[in-house]
Amino acid sequence: MCGISCILALRGHDTTYHQADGHIHTNGDTHTLERKKIVTELNESLDKIQHRGPDARGHWLSDDNRVALGHVRLAINDLSPDGAQPFHSPAKKIHAVVNGEFYDYDRIRKEIESTTDYVFSSRSDSEIVIALYLHHGLNFVHYLRGEFAVVLYDEEHQTFIAVRDRYGIKPLFWTVQSDGNGGKRMLIAAEMKAFLPLGWKPEWDVRSLKDAGWNHDERTIFAGVGKIRPGHYLTCTAFGHMEQRQYWDMTYPDKNLPDPRTPEELIQGVREKLLEAIRLRLRADVPIGIYLSGGIDSSVIAGMVTHLVKTEGVALGSQPASSRVCCFSIAFDEGSGFDESAIANRTAEWLGVRYEKKLMDEAALAERFEDAVWHAEHHNPDLNFVGKFALSEVPRECGYKVVLTGEGADEHFAGYPLYLDDYLREPDNAYQVHNTLPEPERLEQFDLAETAAKAYYDSVGADTSARGSSVSRKMLNNISTISSMAAFLPRVFAPWTDKAYGLSDPQRTIANNADGATRAKILNSWHPLHSAMYIWSKGHLANIFLTCLGDRTEMAHSIEARTPLLDHKLTEYINGLPPSVKLRWMPEEKRFREKWILREAAKPFITKELYERKKHPYSAPTTWPRDGPLHKLLKGLMTKEKVGQLGFVDWSKVGDLVEKGLGEKGDPGAMRTALVVAEWIVIAERFGVATAEEKF
């Protein structure tokens, strides 16, 4: 894992160097001065993301000053100077910087060496992108397995390529800005803060905040700054034409096509493919640990890793196979109802692993709040991201750079309670022979599930007023998951924003984010459960769970997190499974068991307690006392003056939120909204965001 920042001059770029006093240098002086200016800018940009790569730094600048590639390195594979970036082809015509990890690269490297004349200059996994591009062109993306963001420049073809992994595990942002001399240049970086030294003046994208575009499409919270979408690459040809194209997407089988496989075959398939995904992620030249919570997702990772170490002698990175597996966790106060550390501790004892945890109380959350927001670069109506920020301190304190995590299980094995409505919306015609849910029972449970879903979201402070029929839901075969996804939109916007930006409907944003071909599959081919899982993964997974609960809070402490449950070879297999093996009706217990097939596949590797435990979402407490550290923090942030400086928030709607949200009988909805507004204020102050105002 690393950090990248790149600059690409666009056609019309003036290469004349202008000094502040107005004097213009030309010829050789111009070229040299501009090179120095670009290198200085690039280094200042890399300073902003130094936390992503504290071990080394490098850059490459084209002879014509049009392309600059910058890189900060977190050394994981090939710790020697040979592994430093940027990488270059043997002929020095192709150049690349990589953020992330490629798995199974030893096999890929051997294939390249046996079938081509390419000579590798390092043992780094990252170098394979150069060799693959040389021999496969843009098809090189299909050979990459892992989590990654890549920027590659082909000098001879004047082709600039920026690629993001299939699920968006690694971030990649881009914007087009003035070069200060009347021209334009494209900036690309792992984090938006890296644009600050490059002339970028951040402004709020108020429409994106109102309609949740930052969470569900390629927009961000800042105007004019976009994301490379997961499973896409962006190209710029001859410093002019730019476009994003998709190279991979999730897909599911026809809901009416019978699946002839037995449950036992499917369970074995999941077990084998998950073990393979984990095994591949245990390769590194540094030690590897595991994040362990009280849930099944991280516990099955820990259990399978322990199995591989004990039965196959697999080493965790550079550690000897005889070393104890090390797991990391955080704990909240036991009385909060959110603490899972006791279960994690019992799991660790059962597995015989070393267990390190950090206690998080209110003061610890308040202390880290503003730094966590700065690193996340977007808001979140929950303090769970601050907990994840703190968790990532633990492996660093114990001498680890790499951890395995359990992200992606709920998205692919139907772990979230909100999926139940959409599972029950239609029968599972693909698996009638092995389905344990009779049709009369499905219809009865469907009515109960819709009522229960509304009651749950009401209880956690969500807005359930828009859970009924709508055009947006009709566009997606009436799945209710989009209503749940839009339930936490803060209704705090100033009246002028309605006139300036029109009707803002987050559910319509979510529906529109799926392209036309995908919406046709949702309407005609996919089971509603699969449609819901697709929509969730394109929004919340990519833009919240893998950002402020993933890369951003992990890399804040220079921690590389590997996600075996998002291995695309594994997920392609899981996506092809029938809905009723993901959410399973248990006739004897008269209830549904989420992630049923994962539980069955994991059964030999986890405790009975975890096998039987219901889903417990990772969250932080929402009830906090008055006059405590969080109350004082939020009061200090949410002043009338600071809210006014945002420009788009109505003080009359937020002025009493802190008092409403805190205390023994605090309103969780008010608390969540207060957190969001406070986070906007932190972002405004740290990024120097201009006050939003009505303009066209």
Short mmCIF file of N, CA, C and O in Angstrom, two decimals, residues 53-94:
data_model
loop_
_atom_site.label_atom_id
_atom_site.label_comp_id
_atom_site.label_asym_id
_atom_site.label_seq_id
_atom_site.Cartn_x
_atom_site.Cartn_y
_atom_site.Cartn_z
N GLY A 53 2.70 6.34 2.90
CA GLY A 53 3.95 5.71 2.50
C GLY A 53 5.15 6.35 3.18
O GLY A 53 5.87 7.14 2.57
N PRO A 54 5.38 6.02 4.45
CA PRO A 54 6.47 6.66 5.20
C PRO A 54 7.86 6.09 4.92
O PRO A 54 8.85 6.63 5.41
N ASP A 55 7.94 5.01 4.12
CA ASP A 55 9.22 4.30 3.98
C ASP A 55 10.12 4.83 2.87
O ASP A 55 11.34 4.67 2.93
N ALA A 56 9.54 5.41 1.84
CA ALA A 56 10.36 5.93 0.72
C ALA A 56 9.51 6.85 -0.13
O ALA A 56 8.28 6.86 -0.02
N ARG A 57 10.17 7.61 -1.00
CA ARG A 57 9.48 8.55 -1.87
C ARG A 57 10.21 8.59 -3.21
O ARG A 57 11.43 8.49 -3.28
N GLY A 58 9.42 8.73 -4.29
CA GLY A 58 10.03 8.83 -5.61
C GLY A 58 9.13 9.58 -6.57
O GLY A 58 7.92 9.71 -6.33
N HIS A 59 9.71 10.07 -7.67
CA HIS A 59 8.90 10.73 -8.69
C HIS A 59 9.56 10.57 -10.04
O HIS A 59 10.77 10.29 -10.15
N TRP A 60 8.77 10.75 -11.08
CA TRP A 60 9.27 10.78 -12.45
C TRP A 60 8.57 11.92 -13.17
O TRP A 60 7.35 12.11 -13.04
N LEU A 61 9.36 12.69 -13.93
CA LEU A 61 8.84 13.82 -14.69
C LEU A 61 9.29 13.67 -16.14
O LEU A 61 10.48 13.49 -16.41
N SER A 62 8.33 13.68 -17.05
CA SER A 62 8.67 13.49 -18.47
C SER A 62 9.58 14.62 -18.96
O SER A 62 9.59 15.72 -18.41
N ASP A 63 10.34 14.33 -20.01
CA ASP A 63 11.28 15.32 -20.55
C ASP A 63 10.59 16.60 -20.97
O ASP A 63 11.18 17.69 -20.92
N ASP A 64 9.33 16.49 -21.42
CA ASP A 64 8.61 17.68 -21.88
C ASP A 64 7.80 18.34 -20.75
O ASP A 64 7.03 19.28 -21.00
N ASN A 65 7.96 17.86 -19.52
CA ASN A 65 7.28 18.42 -18.34
C ASN A 65 5.76 18.24 -18.35
O ASN A 65 5.06 18.84 -17.54
N ARG A 66 5.25 17.40 -19.22
CA ARG A 66 3.81 17.25 -19.31
C ARG A 66 3.24 16.23 -18.33
O ARG A 66 2.05 16.31 -17.98
N VAL A 67 4.05 15.28 -17.91
CA VAL A 67 3.56 14.20 -17.05
C VAL A 67 4.46 14.07 -15.83
O VAL A 67 5.68 13.98 -15.97
N ALA A 68 3.85 14.07 -14.64
CA ALA A 68 4.59 13.88 -13.40
C ALA A 68 3.91 12.79 -12.58
O ALA A 68 2.70 12.84 -12.35
N LEU A 69 4.68 11.81 -12.18
CA LEU A 69 4.18 10.71 -11.35
C LEU A 69 4.90 10.74 -10.01
O LEU A 69 6.13 10.66 -9.97
N GLY A 70 4.14 10.87 -8.91
CA GLY A 70 4.73 10.89 -7.58
C GLY A 70 4.25 9.73 -6.74
O GLY A 70 3.12 9.26 -6.89
N HIS A 71 5.10 9.27 -5.83
CA HIS A 71 4.79 8.06 -5.07
C HIS A 71 5.44 8.11 -3.69
O HIS A 71 6.61 8.49 -3.55
N VAL A 72 4.67 7.76 -2.65
CA VAL A 72 5.23 7.51 -1.33
C VAL A 72 4.98 6.04 -1.00
O VAL A 72 3.90 5.51 -1.25
N ARG A 73 5.99 5.40 -0.44
CA ARG A 73 5.99 3.94 -0.34
C ARG A 73 5.83 3.42 1.08
O ARG A 73 6.52 3.86 2.00
N LEU A 74 4.91 2.47 1.23
CA LEU A 74 4.83 1.63 2.40
C LEU A 74 5.39 0.28 1.97
O LEU A 74 4.74 -0.46 1.22
N ALA A 75 6.60 -0.03 2.39
CA ALA A 75 7.32 -1.19 1.87
C ALA A 75 6.75 -2.48 2.47
O ALA A 75 6.81 -2.69 3.68
N ILE A 76 6.21 -3.33 1.59
CA ILE A 76 5.61 -4.60 2.00
C ILE A 76 6.29 -5.78 1.30
O ILE A 76 6.66 -6.76 1.93
N ASN A 77 6.42 -5.68 -0.01
CA ASN A 77 7.10 -6.72 -0.79
C ASN A 77 8.35 -6.13 -1.42
O ASN A 77 8.32 -5.04 -1.97
N ASP A 78 9.46 -6.89 -1.37
CA ASP A 78 10.76 -6.42 -1.83
C ASP A 78 11.12 -5.13 -1.10
O ASP A 78 10.93 -4.03 -1.61
N LEU A 79 11.66 -5.28 0.09
CA LEU A 79 11.97 -4.12 0.93
C LEU A 79 13.22 -3.39 0.47
O LEU A 79 13.54 -2.32 1.01
N SER A 80 13.90 -3.92 -0.53
CA SER A 80 15.13 -3.28 -1.03
C SER A 80 14.80 -2.04 -1.84
O SER A 80 13.65 -1.83 -2.24
N PRO A 81 15.80 -1.22 -2.14
CA PRO A 81 15.58 -0.05 -3.01
C PRO A 81 15.04 -0.42 -4.39
O PRO A 81 14.44 0.43 -5.06
N ASP A 82 15.22 -1.67 -4.81
CA ASP A 82 14.70 -2.09 -6.12
C ASP A 82 13.18 -2.00 -6.18
O ASP A 82 12.60 -1.86 -7.27
N GLY A 83 12.54 -2.08 -5.03
CA GLY A 83 11.09 -2.03 -5.00
C GLY A 83 10.52 -0.62 -4.98
O GLY A 83 9.30 -0.44 -4.96
N ALA A 84 11.40 0.38 -5.00
CA ALA A 84 10.93 1.77 -4.98
C ALA A 84 10.26 2.13 -6.29
O ALA A 84 10.57 1.58 -7.35
N GLN A 85 9.32 3.07 -6.23
CA GLN A 85 8.57 3.50 -7.41
C GLN A 85 8.86 4.98 -7.68
O GLN A 85 9.33 5.68 -6.80
N PRO A 86 8.56 5.41 -8.94
CA PRO A 86 7.88 4.74 -10.05
C PRO A 86 8.71 3.62 -10.68
O PRO A 86 9.94 3.60 -10.59
N PHE A 87 7.99 2.70 -11.35
CA PHE A 87 8.62 1.65 -12.15
C PHE A 87 8.64 2.08 -13.62
O PHE A 87 7.79 2.84 -14.07
N HIS A 88 9.63 1.55 -14.35
CA HIS A 88 9.81 1.91 -15.76
C HIS A 88 10.06 0.64 -16.57
O HIS A 88 10.66 -0.31 -16.08
N SER A 89 9.60 0.64 -17.80
CA SER A 89 9.87 -0.49 -18.70
C SER A 89 11.36 -0.51 -19.04
O SER A 89 12.06 0.50 -18.89
N PRO A 90 11.89 -1.64 -19.51
CA PRO A 90 13.31 -1.71 -19.86
C PRO A 90 13.73 -0.63 -20.86
O PRO A 90 14.85 -0.11 -20.78
N ALA A 91 12.85 -0.26 -21.78
CA ALA A 91 13.18 0.77 -22.77
C ALA A 91 12.89 2.17 -22.26
O ALA A 91 13.08 3.16 -22.99
N LYS A 92 12.43 2.28 -21.03
CA LYS A 92 12.14 3.58 -20.39
C LYS A 92 11.05 4.36 -21.13
O LYS A 92 11.05 5.60 -21.12
N LYS A 93 10.09 3.65 -21.71
CA LYS A 93 9.01 4.32 -22.43
C LYS A 93 7.66 4.20 -21.72
O LYS A 93 6.71 4.88 -22.07
N ILE A 94 7.57 3.31 -20.75
CA ILE A 94 6.34 3.12 -19.99
C ILE A 94 6.67 3.28 -18.51
O ILE A 94 7.67 2.74 -18.02
#
